[in-house]
JSON list of C-alpha atoms in Angstrom, two decimals:
[
{"chain": "A", "resi": 426, "resn": "UNK", "atom": "CA", "xyz": [29.37, -33.36, 21.05]},
{"chain": "A", "resi": 427, "resn": "UNK", "atom": "CA", "xyz": [28.91, -30.46, 18.43]},
{"chain": "A", "resi": 428, "resn": "UNK", "atom": "CA", "xyz": [25.68, -30.15, 16.71]},
{"chain": "A", "resi": 429, "resn": "UNK", "atom": "CA", "xyz": [25.07, -28.36, 12.77]},
{"chain": "A", "resi": 430, "resn": "UNK", "atom": "CA", "xyz": [24.32, -24.81, 12.64]},
{"chain": "A", "resi": 431, "resn": "UNK", "atom": "CA", "xyz": [20.34, -23.90, 13.05]},
{"chain": "A", "resi": 432, "resn": "UNK", "atom": "CA", "xyz": [20.02, -23.11, 9.50]},
{"chain": "A", "resi": 433, "resn": "UNK", "atom": "CA", "xyz": [21.08, -27.00, 8.23]},
{"chain": "A", "resi": 434, "resn": "UNK", "atom": "CA", "xyz": [19.04, -29.47, 7.48]},
{"chain": "A", "resi": 435, "resn": "UNK", "atom": "CA", "xyz": [21.23, -31.93, 10.06]},
{"chain": "A", "resi": 436, "resn": "UNK", "atom": "CA", "xyz": [19.40, -30.92, 12.64]},
{"chain": "A", "resi": 437, "resn": "UNK", "atom": "CA", "xyz": [17.65, -32.93, 15.12]},
{"chain": "A", "resi": 438, "resn": "UNK", "atom": "CA", "xyz": [14.41, -31.59, 16.03]},
{"chain": "A", "resi": 439, "resn": "UNK", "atom": "CA", "xyz": [13.55, -31.36, 11.57]},
{"chain": "A", "resi": 440, "resn": "UNK", "atom": "CA", "xyz": [14.09, -35.00, 11.06]},
{"chain": "A", "resi": 441, "resn": "UNK", "atom": "CA", "xyz": [10.58, -35.96, 12.36]},
{"chain": "A", "resi": 442, "resn": "UNK", "atom": "CA", "xyz": [7.06, -34.32, 12.85]},
{"chain": "A", "resi": 443, "resn": "UNK", "atom": "CA", "xyz": [7.48, -34.31, 16.79]},
{"chain": "A", "resi": 444, "resn": "UNK", "atom": "CA", "xyz": [4.06, -33.29, 17.96]},
{"chain": "A", "resi": 445, "resn": "UNK", "atom": "CA", "xyz": [5.54, -30.72, 21.14]},
{"chain": "A", "resi": 446, "resn": "UNK", "atom": "CA", "xyz": [6.76, -28.87, 17.41]},
{"chain": "A", "resi": 447, "resn": "UNK", "atom": "CA", "xyz": [3.14, -28.36, 16.13]},
{"chain": "A", "resi": 448, "resn": "UNK", "atom": "CA", "xyz": [2.03, -24.71, 16.29]},
{"chain": "A", "resi": 449, "resn": "UNK", "atom": "CA", "xyz": [-1.52, -23.39, 14.81]},
{"chain": "A", "resi": 450, "resn": "UNK", "atom": "CA", "xyz": [-2.23, -19.99, 12.52]},
{"chain": "A", "resi": 451, "resn": "UNK", "atom": "CA", "xyz": [-4.90, -17.97, 11.36]},
{"chain": "A", "resi": 452, "resn": "UNK", "atom": "CA", "xyz": [-4.62, -16.43, 8.43]},
{"chain": "A", "resi": 453, "resn": "UNK", "atom": "CA", "xyz": [-8.05, -13.95, 7.19]},
{"chain": "A", "resi": 454, "resn": "UNK", "atom": "CA", "xyz": [-9.00, -13.96, 3.63]},
{"chain": "A", "resi": 455, "resn": "UNK", "atom": "CA", "xyz": [-10.35, -10.61, 2.38]},
{"chain": "A", "resi": 456, "resn": "UNK", "atom": "CA", "xyz": [-13.97, -10.00, 0.42]},
{"chain": "A", "resi": 457, "resn": "UNK", "atom": "CA", "xyz": [-13.51, -8.82, -3.06]},
{"chain": "A", "resi": 458, "resn": "UNK", "atom": "CA", "xyz": [-13.67, -5.13, -4.12]},
{"chain": "A", "resi": 459, "resn": "UNK", "atom": "CA", "xyz": [-16.23, -5.02, -7.20]},
{"chain": "A", "resi": 460, "resn": "UNK", "atom": "CA", "xyz": [-17.91, -1.44, -6.44]},
{"chain": "A", "resi": 461, "resn": "UNK", "atom": "CA", "xyz": [-17.66, 1.19, -8.88]},
{"chain": "A", "resi": 462, "resn": "UNK", "atom": "CA", "xyz": [-16.37, 0.87, -12.67]},
{"chain": "A", "resi": 463, "resn": "UNK", "atom": "CA", "xyz": [-13.25, 1.24, -14.50]},
{"chain": "A", "resi": 464, "resn": "UNK", "atom": "CA", "xyz": [-11.41, 2.17, -17.55]},
{"chain": "A", "resi": 465, "resn": "UNK", "atom": "CA", "xyz": [-9.14, -0.22, -19.11]},
{"chain": "A", "resi": 466, "resn": "UNK", "atom": "CA", "xyz": [-6.87, 0.63, -22.60]},
{"chain": "A", "resi": 467, "resn": "UNK", "atom": "CA", "xyz": [-5.59, -2.27, -24.47]},
{"chain": "A", "resi": 468, "resn": "UNK", "atom": "CA", "xyz": [-1.40, -2.13, -24.09]},
{"chain": "A", "resi": 469, "resn": "UNK", "atom": "CA", "xyz": [-1.33, -0.04, -21.02]},
{"chain": "A", "resi": 470, "resn": "UNK", "atom": "CA", "xyz": [-0.87, -0.85, -17.15]},
{"chain": "A", "resi": 471, "resn": "UNK", "atom": "CA", "xyz": [-2.92, 1.22, -16.05]},
{"chain": "A", "resi": 472, "resn": "UNK", "atom": "CA", "xyz": [-6.62, 1.18, -14.40]},
{"chain": "A", "resi": 473, "resn": "UNK", "atom": "CA", "xyz": [-8.65, 4.13, -13.92]},
{"chain": "A", "resi": 474, "resn": "UNK", "atom": "CA", "xyz": [-12.05, 4.41, -11.51]},
{"chain": "A", "resi": 475, "resn": "UNK", "atom": "CA", "xyz": [-14.56, 5.66, -13.67]},
{"chain": "A", "resi": 476, "resn": "UNK", "atom": "CA", "xyz": [-16.09, 7.60, -11.17]},
{"chain": "A", "resi": 477, "resn": "UNK", "atom": "CA", "xyz": [-13.75, 9.51, -8.96]},
{"chain": "A", "resi": 478, "resn": "UNK", "atom": "CA", "xyz": [-13.46, 8.11, -5.70]},
{"chain": "A", "resi": 479, "resn": "UNK", "atom": "CA", "xyz": [-16.33, 5.59, -5.75]},
{"chain": "A", "resi": 480, "resn": "UNK", "atom": "CA", "xyz": [-14.14, 2.65, -6.01]},
{"chain": "A", "resi": 481, "resn": "UNK", "atom": "CA", "xyz": [-12.69, 2.62, -2.10]},
{"chain": "A", "resi": 482, "resn": "UNK", "atom": "CA", "xyz": [-9.48, 1.92, -3.28]},
{"chain": "A", "resi": 483, "resn": "UNK", "atom": "CA", "xyz": [-6.70, 2.12, -1.30]},
{"chain": "A", "resi": 484, "resn": "UNK", "atom": "CA", "xyz": [-2.74, 0.75, -0.66]},
{"chain": "A", "resi": 485, "resn": "UNK", "atom": "CA", "xyz": [-4.16, -2.34, 0.67]},
{"chain": "A", "resi": 486, "resn": "UNK", "atom": "CA", "xyz": [-4.77, -3.52, -3.14]},
{"chain": "A", "resi": 487, "resn": "UNK", "atom": "CA", "xyz": [-1.26, -3.29, -3.90]},
{"chain": "A", "resi": 488, "resn": "UNK", "atom": "CA", "xyz": [-0.26, -7.26, -4.07]},
{"chain": "A", "resi": 489, "resn": "UNK", "atom": "CA", "xyz": [-3.62, -8.00, -5.36]},
{"chain": "A", "resi": 490, "resn": "UNK", "atom": "CA", "xyz": [-5.33, -9.37, -8.56]},
{"chain": "A", "resi": 491, "resn": "UNK", "atom": "CA", "xyz": [-7.47, -7.20, -11.10]},
{"chain": "A", "resi": 492, "resn": "UNK", "atom": "CA", "xyz": [-9.32, -9.27, -13.91]},
{"chain": "A", "resi": 493, "resn": "UNK", "atom": "CA", "xyz": [-12.03, -7.66, -15.84]},
{"chain": "A", "resi": 494, "resn": "UNK", "atom": "CA", "xyz": [-15.48, -8.65, -15.74]},
{"chain": "A", "resi": 495, "resn": "UNK", "atom": "CA", "xyz": [-16.12, -11.58, -18.44]},
{"chain": "A", "resi": 496, "resn": "UNK", "atom": "CA", "xyz": [-12.50, -11.20, -19.38]},
{"chain": "A", "resi": 497, "resn": "UNK", "atom": "CA", "xyz": [-10.05, -14.68, -18.30]},
{"chain": "A", "resi": 498, "resn": "UNK", "atom": "CA", "xyz": [-6.58, -12.79, -17.62]},
{"chain": "A", "resi": 499, "resn": "UNK", "atom": "CA", "xyz": [-5.53, -11.67, -14.17]},
{"chain": "A", "resi": 500, "resn": "UNK", "atom": "CA", "xyz": [-3.21, -8.97, -13.53]},
{"chain": "A", "resi": 501, "resn": "UNK", "atom": "CA", "xyz": [-1.37, -8.34, -10.41]},
{"chain": "A", "resi": 502, "resn": "UNK", "atom": "CA", "xyz": [-1.43, -4.62, -8.76]},
{"chain": "A", "resi": 503, "resn": "UNK", "atom": "CA", "xyz": [1.72, -3.15, -8.39]},
{"chain": "A", "resi": 504, "resn": "UNK", "atom": "CA", "xyz": [0.98, 0.15, -7.24]},
{"chain": "A", "resi": 505, "resn": "UNK", "atom": "CA", "xyz": [-2.02, 2.64, -6.19]},
{"chain": "A", "resi": 506, "resn": "UNK", "atom": "CA", "xyz": [-2.19, 6.08, -7.48]},
{"chain": "A", "resi": 507, "resn": "UNK", "atom": "CA", "xyz": [-4.23, 8.68, -5.07]},
{"chain": "A", "resi": 508, "resn": "UNK", "atom": "CA", "xyz": [-5.57, 10.78, -7.45]},
{"chain": "A", "resi": 509, "resn": "UNK", "atom": "CA", "xyz": [-8.60, 12.42, -8.58]},
{"chain": "A", "resi": 510, "resn": "UNK", "atom": "CA", "xyz": [-9.64, 9.62, -10.37]},
{"chain": "A", "resi": 511, "resn": "UNK", "atom": "CA", "xyz": [-7.72, 7.00, -8.49]},
{"chain": "A", "resi": 512, "resn": "UNK", "atom": "CA", "xyz": [-5.67, 4.40, -10.61]},
{"chain": "A", "resi": 513, "resn": "UNK", "atom": "CA", "xyz": [-4.02, 0.98, -10.07]},
{"chain": "A", "resi": 514, "resn": "UNK", "atom": "CA", "xyz": [-1.21, -0.02, -12.08]},
{"chain": "A", "resi": 515, "resn": "UNK", "atom": "CA", "xyz": [-0.93, -3.49, -13.31]},
{"chain": "A", "resi": 516, "resn": "UNK", "atom": "CA", "xyz": [2.62, -5.49, -13.16]},
{"chain": "A", "resi": 517, "resn": "UNK", "atom": "CA", "xyz": [2.29, -6.03, -17.06]},
{"chain": "A", "resi": 518, "resn": "UNK", "atom": "CA", "xyz": [0.04, -4.12, -19.73]},
{"chain": "A", "resi": 519, "resn": "UNK", "atom": "CA", "xyz": [-3.71, -5.30, -20.01]},
{"chain": "A", "resi": 520, "resn": "UNK", "atom": "CA", "xyz": [-4.37, -7.28, -23.22]},
{"chain": "A", "resi": 521, "resn": "UNK", "atom": "CA", "xyz": [-7.97, -7.26, -23.75]},
{"chain": "A", "resi": 522, "resn": "UNK", "atom": "CA", "xyz": [-10.12, -4.73, -25.43]},
{"chain": "A", "resi": 523, "resn": "UNK", "atom": "CA", "xyz": [-9.99, -0.84, -24.69]},
{"chain": "A", "resi": 524, "resn": "UNK", "atom": "CA", "xyz": [-13.12, -0.12, -22.34]},
{"chain": "A", "resi": 525, "resn": "UNK", "atom": "CA", "xyz": [-15.17, 2.32, -20.26]},
{"chain": "A", "resi": 526, "resn": "UNK", "atom": "CA", "xyz": [-17.53, 1.82, -17.68]},
{"chain": "A", "resi": 527, "resn": "UNK", "atom": "CA", "xyz": [-16.15, -1.82, -17.11]},
{"chain": "A", "resi": 528, "resn": "UNK", "atom": "CA", "xyz": [-17.11, -4.09, -13.94]},
{"chain": "A", "resi": 529, "resn": "UNK", "atom": "CA", "xyz": [-13.86, -5.58, -12.49]},
{"chain": "A", "resi": 530, "resn": "UNK", "atom": "CA", "xyz": [-12.79, -7.70, -9.23]},
{"chain": "A", "resi": 531, "resn": "UNK", "atom": "CA", "xyz": [-9.93, -7.13, -7.06]},
{"chain": "A", "resi": 532, "resn": "UNK", "atom": "CA", "xyz": [-9.06, -10.74, -5.16]},
{"chain": "A", "resi": 533, "resn": "UNK", "atom": "CA", "xyz": [-6.28, -11.92, -3.03]},
{"chain": "A", "resi": 534, "resn": "UNK", "atom": "CA", "xyz": [-4.89, -15.24, -4.08]},
{"chain": "A", "resi": 535, "resn": "UNK", "atom": "CA", "xyz": [-2.16, -15.56, -2.17]},
{"chain": "A", "resi": 536, "resn": "UNK", "atom": "CA", "xyz": [-1.68, -15.43, 1.33]},
{"chain": "A", "resi": 537, "resn": "UNK", "atom": "CA", "xyz": [1.91, -14.82, 3.96]},
{"chain": "A", "resi": 538, "resn": "UNK", "atom": "CA", "xyz": [1.79, -17.36, 6.96]},
{"chain": "A", "resi": 539, "resn": "UNK", "atom": "CA", "xyz": [3.86, -16.87, 9.95]},
{"chain": "A", "resi": 540, "resn": "UNK", "atom": "CA", "xyz": [7.34, -16.75, 9.68]},
{"chain": "A", "resi": 541, "resn": "UNK", "atom": "CA", "xyz": [8.11, -20.07, 11.27]},
{"chain": "A", "resi": 542, "resn": "UNK", "atom": "CA", "xyz": [6.71, -22.22, 9.42]},
{"chain": "A", "resi": 543, "resn": "UNK", "atom": "CA", "xyz": [8.55, -24.69, 8.34]},
{"chain": "A", "resi": 544, "resn": "UNK", "atom": "CA", "xyz": [5.48, -27.68, 7.08]},
{"chain": "A", "resi": 545, "resn": "UNK", "atom": "CA", "xyz": [2.16, -26.90, 6.92]},
{"chain": "A", "resi": 546, "resn": "UNK", "atom": "CA", "xyz": [-0.08, -30.15, 8.31]},
{"chain": "A", "resi": 547, "resn": "UNK", "atom": "CA", "xyz": [-3.42, -29.48, 7.52]},
{"chain": "A", "resi": 548, "resn": "UNK", "atom": "CA", "xyz": [-5.64, -26.39, 6.39]},
{"chain": "A", "resi": 549, "resn": "UNK", "atom": "CA", "xyz": [-8.65, -25.43, 7.22]},
{"chain": "A", "resi": 550, "resn": "UNK", "atom": "CA", "xyz": [-12.06, -22.56, 6.47]},
{"chain": "A", "resi": 551, "resn": "UNK", "atom": "CA", "xyz": [-13.00, -22.09, 10.36]},
{"chain": "A", "resi": 552, "resn": "UNK", "atom": "CA", "xyz": [-16.67, -21.87, 9.53]},
{"chain": "A", "resi": 553, "resn": "UNK", "atom": "CA", "xyz": [-16.89, -25.08, 7.42]},
{"chain": "A", "resi": 554, "resn": "UNK", "atom": "CA", "xyz": [-14.35, -27.62, 9.39]},
{"chain": "A", "resi": 555, "resn": "UNK", "atom": "CA", "xyz": [-13.21, -29.15, 6.28]},
{"chain": "A", "resi": 556, "resn": "UNK", "atom": "CA", "xyz": [-9.71, -30.04, 5.53]},
{"chain": "A", "resi": 557, "resn": "UNK", "atom": "CA", "xyz": [-8.47, -28.15, 2.43]},
{"chain": "A", "resi": 558, "resn": "UNK", "atom": "CA", "xyz": [-6.79, -30.48, -0.41]},
{"chain": "A", "resi": 559, "resn": "UNK", "atom": "CA", "xyz": [-3.22, -29.98, -0.56]},
{"chain": "A", "resi": 560, "resn": "UNK", "atom": "CA", "xyz": [-2.49, -29.65, -4.71]},
{"chain": "A", "resi": 561, "resn": "UNK", "atom": "CA", "xyz": [0.90, -28.67, -6.49]},
{"chain": "A", "resi": 562, "resn": "UNK", "atom": "CA", "xyz": [0.91, -25.21, -8.14]},
{"chain": "A", "resi": 563, "resn": "UNK", "atom": "CA", "xyz": [1.54, -26.72, -11.42]},
{"chain": "A", "resi": 564, "resn": "UNK", "atom": "CA", "xyz": [-1.50, -29.01, -10.77]},
{"chain": "A", "resi": 565, "resn": "UNK", "atom": "CA", "xyz": [-3.14, -25.46, -10.22]},
{"chain": "A", "resi": 566, "resn": "UNK", "atom": "CA", "xyz": [-1.34, -23.65, -13.01]},
{"chain": "A", "resi": 567, "resn": "UNK", "atom": "CA", "xyz": [-2.07, -26.92, -15.50]},
{"chain": "A", "resi": 568, "resn": "UNK", "atom": "CA", "xyz": [-5.94, -27.77, -14.59]},
{"chain": "A", "resi": 569, "resn": "UNK", "atom": "CA", "xyz": [-6.93, -24.48, -13.61]},
{"chain": "A", "resi": 570, "resn": "UNK", "atom": "CA", "xyz": [-4.85, -21.25, -15.87]},
{"chain": "A", "resi": 571, "resn": "UNK", "atom": "CA", "xyz": [-6.91, -18.77, -15.25]},
{"chain": "A", "resi": 572, "resn": "UNK", "atom": "CA", "xyz": [-8.16, -19.60, -11.91]},
{"chain": "A", "resi": 573, "resn": "UNK", "atom": "CA", "xyz": [-11.54, -19.12, -13.51]},
{"chain": "A", "resi": 574, "resn": "UNK", "atom": "CA", "xyz": [-13.69, -19.26, -10.32]},
{"chain": "A", "resi": 575, "resn": "UNK", "atom": "CA", "xyz": [-14.04, -17.00, -7.66]},
{"chain": "A", "resi": 576, "resn": "UNK", "atom": "CA", "xyz": [-16.23, -17.62, -4.74]},
{"chain": "A", "resi": 577, "resn": "UNK", "atom": "CA", "xyz": [-16.31, -18.75, -1.47]},
{"chain": "A", "resi": 578, "resn": "UNK", "atom": "CA", "xyz": [-15.12, -21.19, 0.49]},
{"chain": "A", "resi": 579, "resn": "UNK", "atom": "CA", "xyz": [-11.95, -22.24, -0.28]},
{"chain": "A", "resi": 580, "resn": "UNK", "atom": "CA", "xyz": [-11.48, -26.29, -0.83]},
{"chain": "A", "resi": 581, "resn": "UNK", "atom": "CA", "xyz": [-7.65, -26.16, -2.51]},
{"chain": "A", "resi": 582, "resn": "UNK", "atom": "CA", "xyz": [-4.69, -25.20, -1.36]},
{"chain": "A", "resi": 583, "resn": "UNK", "atom": "CA", "xyz": [-1.11, -25.28, -2.99]},
{"chain": "A", "resi": 584, "resn": "UNK", "atom": "CA", "xyz": [2.21, -23.96, -1.67]},
{"chain": "A", "resi": 585, "resn": "UNK", "atom": "CA", "xyz": [3.49, -20.94, -3.47]},
{"chain": "A", "resi": 586, "resn": "UNK", "atom": "CA", "xyz": [7.44, -20.17, -2.49]},
{"chain": "A", "resi": 587, "resn": "UNK", "atom": "CA", "xyz": [8.21, -17.37, -0.07]},
{"chain": "A", "resi": 588, "resn": "UNK", "atom": "CA", "xyz": [6.95, -13.78, -0.03]},
{"chain": "A", "resi": 589, "resn": "UNK", "atom": "CA", "xyz": [9.34, -10.84, -0.31]},
{"chain": "A", "resi": 590, "resn": "UNK", "atom": "CA", "xyz": [10.12, -11.36, 3.21]},
{"chain": "A", "resi": 591, "resn": "UNK", "atom": "CA", "xyz": [10.98, -14.70, 2.86]},
{"chain": "A", "resi": 592, "resn": "UNK", "atom": "CA", "xyz": [8.13, -16.31, 4.60]},
{"chain": "A", "resi": 593, "resn": "UNK", "atom": "CA", "xyz": [6.43, -19.20, 3.17]},
{"chain": "A", "resi": 594, "resn": "UNK", "atom": "CA", "xyz": [2.57, -18.31, 1.11]},
{"chain": "A", "resi": 595, "resn": "UNK", "atom": "CA", "xyz": [0.13, -20.62, -0.53]},
{"chain": "A", "resi": 596, "resn": "UNK", "atom": "CA", "xyz": [-2.67, -20.26, -2.52]},
{"chain": "A", "resi": 597, "resn": "UNK", "atom": "CA", "xyz": [-6.53, -20.56, -1.90]},
{"chain": "A", "resi": 598, "resn": "UNK", "atom": "CA", "xyz": [-8.82, -21.73, -4.26]},
{"chain": "A", "resi": 599, "resn": "UNK", "atom": "CA", "xyz": [-11.54, -20.87, -5.49]},
{"chain": "A", "resi": 600, "resn": "UNK", "atom": "CA", "xyz": [-10.30, -17.51, -4.88]},
{"chain": "A", "resi": 601, "resn": "UNK", "atom": "CA", "xyz": [-11.64, -15.99, -1.37]},
{"chain": "A", "resi": 602, "resn": "UNK", "atom": "CA", "xyz": [-14.29, -13.43, -2.33]},
{"chain": "A", "resi": 603, "resn": "UNK", "atom": "CA", "xyz": [-15.47, -13.19, 1.02]},
{"chain": "A", "resi": 604, "resn": "UNK", "atom": "CA", "xyz": [-13.87, -12.76, 4.82]},
{"chain": "A", "resi": 605, "resn": "UNK", "atom": "CA", "xyz": [-13.26, -15.80, 5.99]},
{"chain": "A", "resi": 606, "resn": "UNK", "atom": "CA", "xyz": [-10.40, -16.97, 9.07]},
{"chain": "A", "resi": 607, "resn": "UNK", "atom": "CA", "xyz": [-8.33, -20.28, 7.93]},
{"chain": "A", "resi": 608, "resn": "UNK", "atom": "CA", "xyz": [-6.95, -21.98, 10.42]},
{"chain": "A", "resi": 609, "resn": "UNK", "atom": "CA", "xyz": [-3.82, -23.76, 9.39]},
{"chain": "A", "resi": 610, "resn": "UNK", "atom": "CA", "xyz": [-1.48, -26.16, 11.81]},
{"chain": "A", "resi": 611, "resn": "UNK", "atom": "CA", "xyz": [2.26, -26.52, 10.97]},
{"chain": "A", "resi": 612, "resn": "UNK", "atom": "CA", "xyz": [5.83, -28.03, 12.07]}
]
């Protein structure tokens, strides 16, 4: 007998949650970045550090999110400029009032999982072993449009599609502001 290709939905092993297919993975959240202050300009996608090289920024911030203190909007960070002063480029222009010497937060809310994840069975914060509640991305978008809470530990998770490497990723909420180990079991 000939079986469908390994990429087809008809594979026998994909038809049930076989216990021998359950694996575990661990991802690490990262602390938020808040050091120093920034300058923002209405209609500009560039955020500039106020004091040269005081923020500890690096290219690792690309893919995270920026929010000015007191604002509800957040912006994805698409580039880092290692100049003096350092800059961040936002995925869209800044929509708030122009300001200098402003506090801010840079945080990560989306996390890529192992490349072989097909379905997640459970997610737990390692240091508070209570399973996170699964919600849909649209539930988060409707109930928490601007993701107002940054704090730890997260209590909710939502599948968010795939990253640029075609790896499944999730969103955690509240958005983690500290480093945590997140244990997940998956098929």
